């Protein structure tokens, strides 16, 4: 009996073909795969391979970007209903797919809510979606924006097709028969408890919190055993599952779990020139692999597939995604298809997704055509419509448009320490009052944080009340040490609270950057600078828009380094007045994406 093993070199083409075979064997138990690369000839060739391995898969159905929610599920066909005078239901894409592969295009631009609605509709039709698979295509490169988290959790694999050509993923000889045999033997494949426990432990070592990944890894191991014509999952099958399923989901680099005794033993083996495997063969012969050895092998197999800069890429991706969603938003722009806010008129559209139905505008639009429509419809097949009081056509439907203004929050973190604090306080008060007057007109909020002594203090909670702001500004204190880390962290907390409430935050730092109090309130200049740098990096990771105004009389590199760590715009204004500060803040407001 011929045994088929995993590709030894793990080249992208062999991995792509193996993933197609495993999906054809296990069916919808694995969900599908995420494909990194443009949807070109390679994707079409790989889909042809996937559909060719299953007799019940004839062709794939594509779900383009911008597909509306009602197009996925069965919904009312508004045009056909109004034309025929009876309720006409339009079948959704998932229902029309009938278990065929669904290709989701441009998933790196999908939202979490769109992915949730897709799987909600899919899970409601278990009978018609037997064997259905999802192929989510990311148009960007491997280190750019990722698919929604829900898609990554539901789909077992993630593969890259960059650099491949269509001929590399064509149908190998005899694979159809092998897949048919593997599908027939797959239900009888068993997974030993030790192997399943090692897979779970490997997922924990890689920082994977979802139990769905463990189940999919065990499923892949069983499918690979069936593919290799085995009745029991072996260590090699578990290694393939760790590499294909667990490695793309890793959130941390696995630590070295070798203890002091093992390390000393390894060093002794290196000095004697004899490996551990050779010594086992000499002393005890062939023995079964222990659970600990299997877990180490699975961790090594998964770690081999991890990029060397995994942690840096994870942090950069998180900061970029949050920055895209918060930094580039503007508070005064109209939201697309807003369903609440200030009405700004009506437009032709579909009430299911373009806005609420404006009944009065719809009737006004249809009224001038009633006589003409009754004359035309009397001799037409749709004569029953002529007996209606008002004959409404799809072109008459009008929806209300709204201007939805997202609230904006400007947070001023002012350095109130030192002998020149009174000068900085007067300029900060003037700048805040100038900006507050503008924010009051736009209904934007302002908050004020002052840091001096041992900690920072919120003097003005987010508000757009002029009287309350002036009272807080009049009592702004000054003097003392500089707890810069506490000031940045307090402002960051206010920005996070505003972001959770749907506000767009702008952080304005007015300081000379000379920190001398650490995050614990202890006077230690070196640790204070390190804590301030760490707090600035957390602000950048949150994606909060920031402006760093250097108010020191003699400019130094400290403020510039902190501003760079915060990803803030650096404005060196040692002699800045209130109007200059206000102008710098206005020009740094978040802009539309």
Coordinates of C-alpha atoms in Angstrom, one line a residue:
X1 CA 0.0 0.0 0.0
X2 CA 1.5 3.3 -1.0
X3 CA 1.9 5.9 1.8
X4 CA 1.7 9.6 1.0
X5 CA 3.5 11.9 3.4
X6 CA 3.7 15.6 3.9
X7 CA 6.0 17.7 1.7
X8 CA 9.5 17.6 3.3
X9 CA 10.6 21.0 2.0
X10 CA 7.3 22.7 2.7
X11 CA 7.4 24.8 -0.4
X12 CA 4.4 27.0 -0.9
X13 CA 3.1 25.0 -3.9
X14 CA 3.2 21.6 -2.1
X15 CA 1.6 23.2 1.0
X16 CA -1.2 24.7 -1.1
X17 CA -1.9 21.3 -2.8
X18 CA -1.9 19.5 0.6
X19 CA -4.4 22.1 2.1
X20 CA -6.7 21.5 -0.8
X21 CA -6.5 17.7 -0.2
X22 CA -7.2 18.1 3.5
X23 CA -10.2 20.4 2.9
X24 CA -11.6 17.9 0.4
X25 CA -11.2 15.1 3.0
X26 CA -12.6 16.8 6.1
X27 CA -15.2 19.0 4.4
X28 CA -16.8 21.8 6.3
X29 CA -15.3 20.5 9.6
X30 CA -12.3 22.8 8.8
X31 CA -14.3 25.8 7.6
X32 CA -11.9 26.7 4.8
X33 CA -8.8 28.7 4.3
X34 CA -7.5 32.3 4.0
X35 CA -5.5 32.9 0.8
X36 CA -3.0 35.7 1.0
X37 CA -2.5 37.2 -2.5
X38 CA -4.5 38.7 -5.3
X39 CA -7.4 36.8 -6.7
X40 CA -5.8 36.0 -10.1
X41 CA -4.9 32.9 -12.1
X42 CA -3.3 31.1 -9.1
X43 CA -6.5 31.4 -7.0
X44 CA -8.6 30.1 -9.9
X45 CA -6.2 27.2 -10.5
X46 CA -6.3 26.3 -6.8
X47 CA -10.1 26.5 -6.7
X48 CA -10.2 24.2 -9.8
X49 CA -8.0 21.7 -7.8
X50 CA -10.3 21.9 -4.8
X51 CA -13.5 21.4 -6.8
X52 CA -11.9 18.6 -8.8
X53 CA -11.1 16.6 -5.7
X54 CA -14.7 16.5 -4.7
X55 CA -17.5 15.1 -6.9
X56 CA -20.1 17.3 -5.1
X57 CA -18.2 20.5 -5.8
X58 CA -18.9 21.7 -9.3
X59 CA -17.9 25.3 -9.2
X60 CA -17.2 28.1 -6.6
X61 CA -19.5 31.1 -6.0
X62 CA -17.9 34.5 -5.5
X63 CA -18.9 37.0 -2.8
X64 CA -17.5 40.4 -3.9
X65 CA -16.6 43.3 -1.7
X66 CA -19.5 45.5 -0.7
X67 CA -22.1 42.6 -0.8
X68 CA -25.0 43.8 1.3
X69 CA -26.3 41.7 4.1
X70 CA -29.7 41.1 2.5
X71 CA -27.9 39.6 -0.5
X72 CA -26.4 36.9 1.7
X73 CA -29.8 35.9 3.2
X74 CA -33.2 35.4 1.7
X75 CA -34.8 38.8 1.5
X76 CA -37.7 40.6 -0.1
X77 CA -37.3 41.6 -3.7
X78 CA -38.6 45.1 -3.5
X79 CA -38.8 45.7 -7.3
X80 CA -40.5 42.4 -8.1
X81 CA -42.9 42.8 -5.2
X82 CA -44.0 46.3 -6.2
X83 CA -44.3 45.3 -9.9
X84 CA -46.3 42.1 -9.4
X85 CA -48.4 43.2 -6.4
X86 CA -47.4 40.1 -4.3
X87 CA -44.6 39.2 -2.0
X88 CA -41.5 38.0 -3.9
X89 CA -38.6 36.5 -2.0
X90 CA -35.1 36.6 -3.5
X91 CA -32.8 33.8 -2.6
X92 CA -29.5 34.8 -0.9
X93 CA -26.0 33.9 -2.0
X94 CA -25.5 31.3 0.7
X95 CA -28.8 29.5 -0.2
X96 CA -27.9 29.6 -3.9
X97 CA -24.5 28.1 -3.2
X98 CA -26.0 24.9 -1.9
X99 CA -22.9 23.6 -0.3
X100 CA -20.5 24.8 -3.0
X101 CA -17.3 26.7 -2.0
X102 CA -17.8 30.4 -1.3
X103 CA -15.0 32.7 -2.3
X104 CA -14.9 35.8 -0.2
X105 CA -13.0 38.6 -2.0
X106 CA -11.1 41.3 -0.3
X107 CA -11.6 40.1 3.3
X108 CA -8.9 42.4 4.5
X109 CA -11.5 45.2 4.0
X110 CA -14.3 43.3 5.6
X111 CA -15.7 44.4 9.0
X112 CA -16.3 42.1 12.0
X113 CA -20.0 42.7 11.8
X114 CA -20.1 41.7 8.1
X115 CA -18.2 38.4 8.9
X116 CA -20.5 37.8 11.9
X117 CA -23.6 38.2 9.7
X118 CA -22.2 35.9 7.1
X119 CA -21.7 33.0 9.5
X120 CA -25.0 33.7 11.3
X121 CA -26.8 33.1 8.0
X122 CA -24.6 30.1 7.2
X123 CA -25.2 28.5 10.6
X124 CA -29.0 28.8 10.1
X125 CA -28.8 26.5 7.1
X126 CA -27.0 23.3 8.2
X127 CA -28.8 21.0 5.8
X128 CA -28.1 23.0 2.6
X129 CA -24.5 23.8 3.5
X130 CA -23.1 20.2 4.0
X131 CA -19.6 20.2 2.7
X132 CA -19.5 24.0 2.1
X133 CA -16.1 25.7 2.3
X134 CA -15.0 29.3 2.6
X135 CA -12.0 30.6 0.7
X136 CA -11.2 34.1 2.0
X137 CA -8.9 36.1 -0.3
X138 CA -6.7 38.8 1.2
X139 CA -5.6 41.2 -1.5
X140 CA -2.8 42.7 0.6
X141 CA 0.6 41.4 1.3
X142 CA 1.3 39.0 4.2
X143 CA 2.3 41.8 6.6
X144 CA -0.5 44.2 5.8
X145 CA -4.1 44.4 7.0
X146 CA -5.6 41.0 8.0
X147 CA -9.0 39.4 7.7
X148 CA -11.5 39.9 10.5
X149 CA -10.8 37.9 13.6
X150 CA -14.0 35.9 13.3
X151 CA -12.9 34.7 9.8
X152 CA -9.5 33.7 11.1
X153 CA -11.1 31.7 13.9
X154 CA -13.6 29.9 11.8
X155 CA -11.2 28.9 8.9
X156 CA -8.5 26.3 9.7
X157 CA -5.8 27.3 7.3
X158 CA -3.9 30.4 6.1
X159 CA -1.7 30.0 3.1
X160 CA 0.3 32.4 0.9
X161 CA 0.3 32.2 -2.9
X162 CA 2.7 35.0 -3.5
X163 CA 5.3 34.0 -6.1
X164 CA 3.3 31.0 -7.4
X165 CA 2.1 30.3 -10.9
X166 CA -1.0 28.5 -11.9
X167 CA 0.8 25.4 -13.2
X168 CA 2.3 24.8 -9.7
X169 CA -1.1 24.1 -8.1
X170 CA -2.6 21.9 -10.9
X171 CA -4.2 18.5 -10.2
X172 CA -1.6 15.8 -9.5
X173 CA -2.0 12.3 -10.9
X174 CA -4.2 9.9 -9.0
X175 CA -5.2 12.5 -6.3
X176 CA -8.9 12.0 -7.0
X177 CA -8.8 8.4 -6.1
X178 CA -6.6 9.0 -3.1
X179 CA -9.0 11.7 -1.8
X180 CA -12.0 9.4 -2.4
X181 CA -10.3 6.6 -0.4
X182 CA -9.3 9.0 2.4
X183 CA -12.8 10.3 2.7
X184 CA -14.1 6.8 3.0
X185 CA -11.5 5.9 5.7
X186 CA -11.6 9.3 7.6
X187 CA -14.5 8.4 9.9
X188 CA -12.6 5.4 11.3
X189 CA -9.4 7.2 12.0
X190 CA -8.7 7.5 15.8
X191 CA -6.5 10.1 17.6
X192 CA -4.7 8.8 20.7
X193 CA -5.3 10.8 23.9
X194 CA -1.5 11.5 24.2
X195 CA -1.4 13.1 20.8
X196 CA -4.5 15.3 21.4
X197 CA -3.1 16.4 24.8
X198 CA 0.2 17.4 23.1
X199 CA -1.7 19.4 20.5
X200 CA -3.6 21.3 23.2
X201 CA -0.4 22.0 25.1
X202 CA 1.3 23.2 21.9
X203 CA -1.5 25.7 21.3
X204 CA -1.1 27.0 24.9
X205 CA 2.6 27.4 24.4
X206 CA 1.9 29.5 21.3
X207 CA -0.5 31.8 23.1
X208 CA -3.6 30.5 21.3
X209 CA -6.6 31.0 23.6
X210 CA -9.4 29.7 21.3
X211 CA -10.4 26.1 21.7
X212 CA -11.6 26.0 18.2
X213 CA -8.0 25.9 17.0
X214 CA -7.3 22.8 19.1
X215 CA -10.3 21.0 17.6
X216 CA -9.4 22.0 14.0
X217 CA -5.8 20.8 14.6
X218 CA -7.0 17.4 15.8
X219 CA -9.3 17.3 12.7
X220 CA -6.4 18.1 10.4
X221 CA -4.2 15.4 12.1
X222 CA -7.0 12.8 11.5
X223 CA -7.5 14.0 7.9
X224 CA -3.8 13.8 7.2
X225 CA -3.7 10.3 8.7
X226 CA -6.5 9.2 6.3
X227 CA -4.6 10.9 3.5
X228 CA -1.5 8.9 4.4
X229 CA -3.7 5.7 4.5
X230 CA -3.3 5.2 8.3
X231 CA -6.0 4.3 10.8
X232 CA -4.4 6.0 13.8
X233 CA -2.9 9.5 14.1
X234 CA 0.9 9.5 14.3
X235 CA 3.4 12.0 15.5
X236 CA 4.0 13.1 11.9
X237 CA 0.3 13.9 11.4
X238 CA 0.3 16.0 14.6
X239 CA 3.4 17.9 13.4
X240 CA 1.6 18.7 10.1
X241 CA -1.5 20.0 12.1
X242 CA 0.8 22.1 14.3
X243 CA 2.4 23.7 11.3
X244 CA -0.7 24.3 9.2
X245 CA -3.2 25.2 11.9
X246 CA -1.4 26.4 15.0
X247 CA 1.6 28.3 13.6
X248 CA -0.5 30.9 11.7
X249 CA -2.5 31.6 14.9
X250 CA 0.6 32.0 17.2
X251 CA 0.5 35.1 19.4
X252 CA 3.9 34.6 21.1
X253 CA 7.2 32.8 20.4
X254 CA 7.3 29.5 22.4
X255 CA 9.7 29.7 25.4
X256 CA 12.4 27.2 25.9
X257 CA 11.0 24.7 28.4
X258 CA 14.1 22.7 28.9
X259 CA 15.1 22.6 32.6
X260 CA 18.6 22.8 34.1
X261 CA 19.0 19.0 34.1
X262 CA 18.1 18.7 30.4
X263 CA 20.4 21.6 29.6
X264 CA 23.3 20.0 31.4
X265 CA 22.6 16.7 29.8
X266 CA 22.6 18.3 26.3
X267 CA 25.8 20.1 27.1
X268 CA 27.4 16.8 28.2
X269 CA 26.1 15.1 25.0
X270 CA 27.7 17.9 22.9
X271 CA 31.0 17.5 24.6
X272 CA 31.1 13.7 24.1
X273 CA 29.9 14.0 20.5
X274 CA 27.0 11.6 21.0
X275 CA 23.4 12.7 20.4
X276 CA 20.4 11.8 22.5
X277 CA 18.9 9.6 19.8
X278 CA 22.1 7.7 19.3
X279 CA 22.4 7.0 23.0
X280 CA 18.8 5.7 23.2
X281 CA 19.5 3.4 20.3
X282 CA 22.7 2.1 22.0
X283 CA 21.2 1.6 25.5
X284 CA 17.5 0.8 25.1
X285 CA 16.8 0.3 21.4
X286 CA 13.7 1.7 19.8
X287 CA 11.2 3.1 22.4
X288 CA 8.0 5.0 22.0
X289 CA 8.1 8.7 22.0
X290 CA 6.9 10.1 25.4
X291 CA 4.3 12.8 25.7
X292 CA 6.9 15.4 26.6
X293 CA 9.0 14.6 23.6
X294 CA 6.0 14.8 21.3
X295 CA 5.0 18.2 22.7
X296 CA 8.5 19.5 22.1
X297 CA 8.4 18.2 18.5
X298 CA 5.1 19.9 17.9
X299 CA 6.3 23.2 19.3
X300 CA 9.5 22.9 17.1
X301 CA 7.3 22.2 14.0
X302 CA 5.1 25.2 14.7
X303 CA 8.1 27.4 15.6
X304 CA 9.8 26.5 12.3
X305 CA 6.8 28.1 10.5
X306 CA 6.9 31.3 12.6
X307 CA 8.5 34.4 11.1
X308 CA 11.6 35.6 13.1
X309 CA 10.0 39.0 13.9
X310 CA 6.6 37.6 15.0
X311 CA 6.1 39.9 18.0
X312 CA 7.1 43.0 16.1
X313 CA 4.7 42.2 13.3
X314 CA 1.9 41.6 15.8
X315 CA 2.4 44.9 17.5
X316 CA 2.7 46.8 14.2
X317 CA -0.4 45.2 12.8
X318 CA -2.4 46.0 16.0
X319 CA -1.2 49.6 16.0
X320 CA -1.9 50.0 12.3
X321 CA -5.4 48.5 12.5
X322 CA -6.3 50.7 15.4
X323 CA -4.8 53.8 13.8
X324 CA -6.7 53.2 10.6
X325 CA -10.0 53.0 12.6
X326 CA -9.4 55.9 15.0
X327 CA -6.6 58.2 13.9
X328 CA -7.9 58.9 10.4
X329 CA -11.5 59.7 11.4
X330 CA -12.8 63.2 11.5
X331 CA -15.6 64.2 13.8
X332 CA -17.5 66.5 11.4
X333 CA -17.7 64.2 8.4
X334 CA -21.1 62.6 7.4
X335 CA -21.2 58.9 8.1
X336 CA -22.1 56.7 5.2
X337 CA -25.7 55.4 5.2
X338 CA -26.3 56.9 8.7
X339 CA -29.6 56.0 10.1
X340 CA -29.7 58.6 12.8
X341 CA -28.5 62.2 13.3
X342 CA -29.6 65.5 11.6
X343 CA -31.8 64.9 8.5
X344 CA -30.3 66.5 5.4
X345 CA -32.8 65.5 2.8
X346 CA -34.1 62.5 0.9
X347 CA -32.6 60.3 -1.9
X348 CA -33.6 57.4 -4.0
X349 CA -32.6 54.2 -2.3
X350 CA -33.5 50.9 -0.6
X351 CA -34.9 51.2 2.9
X352 CA -33.2 47.9 3.9
X353 CA -29.7 49.4 3.7
X354 CA -29.7 53.0 2.5
X355 CA -31.8 54.6 5.3
X356 CA -35.3 54.7 6.7
X357 CA -38.2 55.0 4.4
X358 CA -39.5 58.5 3.9
X359 CA -43.2 57.8 3.3
X360 CA -44.2 61.4 2.6
X361 CA -41.5 61.9 0.0
X362 CA -42.3 58.6 -1.6
X363 CA -46.0 59.5 -2.0
X364 CA -45.1 62.9 -3.4
X365 CA -42.8 61.3 -5.9
X366 CA -45.5 58.8 -7.0
X367 CA -48.5 61.2 -7.0
X368 CA -48.0 62.9 -10.4
X369 CA -47.9 59.6 -12.2
X370 CA -51.1 58.0 -10.9
X371 CA -53.4 58.8 -13.8
X372 CA -50.8 57.8 -16.4
X373 CA -50.1 54.5 -14.6
X374 CA -53.8 53.6 -14.3
X375 CA -54.3 54.1 -18.0
X376 CA -51.3 51.9 -18.9
X377 CA -52.0 49.2 -16.4
X378 CA -55.6 48.7 -17.4
X379 CA -54.6 46.7 -20.5
X380 CA -51.4 45.2 -19.0
X381 CA -50.9 41.8 -17.3
X382 CA -50.5 43.7 -14.0
X383 CA -54.0 45.0 -14.1
X384 CA -54.7 44.3 -10.4
X385 CA -52.4 47.1 -9.5
X386 CA -54.8 49.6 -11.1
X387 CA -57.3 49.1 -8.3
X388 CA -54.9 50.4 -5.7
X389 CA -55.3 53.8 -4.2
X390 CA -51.6 54.7 -4.9
X391 CA -49.5 52.8 -7.4
X392 CA -45.9 52.9 -6.2
X393 CA -42.9 51.8 -8.4
X394 CA -39.4 51.1 -7.2
X395 CA -38.1 54.4 -8.6
X396 CA -40.5 56.2 -6.3
X397 CA -39.0 54.9 -3.1
X398 CA -37.3 57.7 -1.1
X399 CA -35.2 57.3 2.0
X400 CA -34.1 59.9 4.5
X401 CA -30.5 60.9 4.6
X402 CA -28.8 61.9 7.8
X403 CA -25.6 63.7 8.8
X404 CA -24.2 61.6 11.7
X405 CA -21.5 63.6 13.6
X406 CA -19.1 61.5 15.6
X407 CA -18.2 63.4 18.8
X408 CA -14.7 64.6 19.1
X409 CA -12.6 65.0 22.2
X410 CA -9.4 67.1 22.6
X411 CA -7.3 66.2 25.7
X412 CA -4.8 68.7 26.9
X413 CA -2.0 67.3 29.1
X414 CA -0.2 70.3 30.5
X415 CA 3.2 70.2 32.3
X416 CA 2.5 72.3 35.4
X417 CA 5.9 71.9 37.0
X418 CA 9.0 74.1 37.4
X419 CA 9.6 77.8 37.9
X420 CA 8.2 78.8 34.5
X421 CA 4.9 77.0 35.1
X422 CA 2.9 80.1 35.5
X423 CA 3.9 81.3 32.0
X424 CA 2.9 77.9 30.5
X425 CA -0.3 77.9 32.4
X426 CA -1.4 81.2 31.0
X427 CA -0.7 80.1 27.5
X428 CA -2.5 76.8 28.0
X429 CA -5.5 78.6 29.5
X430 CA -5.7 80.9 26.5
X431 CA -5.3 78.0 24.0
X432 CA -7.9 75.9 25.7
X433 CA -10.4 78.8 25.8
X434 CA -9.9 79.5 22.1
X435 CA -10.4 75.9 21.1
X436 CA -13.2 75.5 23.5
X437 CA -15.1 78.3 21.8
X438 CA -14.7 76.5 18.5
X439 CA -15.6 73.1 19.9
X440 CA -18.8 74.5 21.5
X441 CA -20.0 75.4 18.0
X442 CA -19.2 72.0 16.6
X443 CA -20.4 70.3 19.8
X444 CA -16.9 68.8 20.5
X445 CA -15.6 68.2 24.0
X446 CA -12.4 69.2 25.7
X447 CA -10.5 67.7 28.7
X448 CA -7.6 69.1 30.7
X449 CA -4.9 67.1 32.5
X450 CA -2.2 68.8 34.6
X451 CA 0.8 66.8 35.9
X452 CA 3.1 68.1 38.6
X453 CA 4.6 66.8 41.9
X454 CA 4.2 63.1 42.2
X455 CA 1.2 62.4 39.9
X456 CA -1.2 63.7 37.3
X457 CA -4.6 65.1 37.9
X458 CA -7.7 65.5 35.7
X459 CA -8.7 69.1 36.2
X460 CA -11.4 69.2 33.5
X461 CA -13.4 66.1 32.6
X462 CA -14.6 65.8 29.0
X463 CA -17.1 68.6 28.5
X464 CA -18.2 71.4 26.1
X465 CA -19.6 73.6 28.9
X466 CA -17.9 77.0 28.7
X467 CA -18.6 78.1 32.2
X468 CA -17.3 74.9 33.7
X469 CA -14.2 75.0 31.6
X470 CA -13.4 78.6 32.7
X471 CA -13.8 77.7 36.4
X472 CA -11.4 74.8 36.0
X473 CA -8.9 76.8 34.1
X474 CA -8.9 79.6 36.7
X475 CA -7.8 77.1 39.4
X476 CA -5.0 75.5 37.4
X477 CA -2.1 75.0 39.8
X478 CA 1.7 75.1 39.1
X479 CA 5.1 74.2 40.5
X480 CA 6.8 71.0 41.6
X481 CA 8.5 68.0 39.9
X482 CA 7.6 66.5 36.5
X483 CA 5.7 63.1 36.6
X484 CA 5.6 62.9 32.8
X485 CA 4.7 59.2 32.7
X486 CA 1.7 59.7 34.9
X487 CA 0.5 62.6 32.8
X488 CA 0.7 60.6 29.6
X489 CA -1.0 57.5 31.1
X490 CA -3.8 59.6 32.6
X491 CA -4.4 61.3 29.2
X492 CA -4.3 57.9 27.5
X493 CA -7.0 56.6 30.0
X494 CA -9.2 59.5 29.1
X495 CA -8.7 58.8 25.3
X496 CA -9.5 55.1 25.8
X497 CA -12.7 56.0 27.7
X498 CA -13.8 58.4 24.9
X499 CA -13.0 55.8 22.2
X500 CA -15.2 53.2 23.9
X501 CA -18.0 55.8 23.8
X502 CA -17.5 56.4 20.0
X503 CA -15.5 59.6 20.4
X504 CA -12.5 60.6 18.2
X505 CA -9.7 61.7 20.6
X506 CA -6.9 64.1 20.0
X507 CA -4.1 64.2 22.6
X508 CA -2.2 67.5 23.0
X509 CA 1.0 67.4 25.1
X510 CA 2.4 70.7 26.4
X511 CA 5.7 69.9 28.1
X512 CA 9.5 70.3 27.9
X513 CA 9.9 66.5 28.2
X514 CA 12.2 66.6 31.2
X515 CA 10.8 63.9 33.3
X516 CA 12.1 63.3 36.8
X517 CA 9.4 61.3 38.5
X518 CA 8.7 57.7 37.5
X519 CA 5.4 55.9 37.1
X520 CA 5.4 54.9 40.8
X521 CA 5.9 58.5 42.0
X522 CA 9.5 58.1 43.0
X523 CA 12.2 60.6 42.1
X524 CA 14.4 58.7 39.6
X525 CA 15.3 60.6 36.5
X526 CA 16.5 57.5 34.4
X527 CA 13.6 55.4 35.3
X528 CA 11.2 58.3 34.8
X529 CA 12.4 58.7 31.2
X530 CA 12.0 55.0 30.5
X531 CA 8.5 55.0 32.0
X532 CA 7.5 58.0 29.9
X533 CA 8.9 56.4 26.8
X534 CA 6.9 53.2 27.5
X535 CA 3.7 55.2 28.1
X536 CA 4.2 57.1 24.8
X537 CA 4.6 53.8 23.0
X538 CA 1.3 52.6 24.5
X539 CA -0.4 55.8 23.1
X540 CA 0.9 55.0 19.7
X541 CA -0.2 51.4 19.9
X542 CA -3.8 52.6 20.8
X543 CA -3.8 54.7 17.6
X544 CA -4.7 57.9 19.3
X545 CA -3.9 61.1 17.3
X546 CA -1.4 63.2 19.2
X547 CA 0.4 66.6 19.0
X548 CA 3.6 67.2 21.1
X549 CA 4.2 70.8 21.8
X550 CA 7.8 71.4 23.1
X551 CA 7.6 74.3 25.5
X552 CA 11.2 74.3 26.7
X553 CA 13.3 77.4 26.2
X554 CA 16.3 75.4 24.9
X555 CA 15.2 72.6 22.6
X556 CA 16.7 69.1 23.2
X557 CA 16.2 65.7 21.8
X558 CA 14.2 64.4 24.7
X559 CA 10.8 65.8 23.5
X560 CA 11.5 64.8 19.9
X561 CA 12.2 61.2 20.9
X562 CA 9.1 61.0 23.1
X563 CA 7.0 62.5 20.3
X564 CA 8.4 59.9 17.8
X565 CA 7.6 57.1 20.2
X566 CA 4.1 58.4 20.6
X567 CA 3.7 58.8 16.8
X568 CA 2.7 62.4 17.5
X569 CA 3.3 65.5 15.4
X570 CA 6.3 67.3 17.0
X571 CA 5.8 71.1 17.2
X572 CA 8.8 73.0 18.8
X573 CA 7.3 76.2 20.1
X574 CA 9.4 77.4 23.1
X575 CA 7.8 80.8 22.9
X576 CA 4.4 79.7 21.8
X577 CA 1.4 81.9 22.5
X578 CA -2.2 80.8 22.9
X579 CA -3.0 81.5 19.2
X580 CA 0.1 79.6 18.0
X581 CA -0.8 76.6 20.1
X582 CA -4.5 76.7 18.9
X583 CA -3.3 76.9 15.3
X584 CA -1.0 73.9 15.7
X585 CA -3.9 71.8 17.2
X586 CA -6.3 72.8 14.4
X587 CA -3.9 71.7 11.7
X588 CA -3.3 68.3 13.5
X589 CA -6.9 67.3 13.8
X590 CA -7.7 63.8 12.4
X591 CA -8.6 63.9 8.7
X592 CA -10.8 61.6 6.6
X593 CA -9.3 58.3 5.5

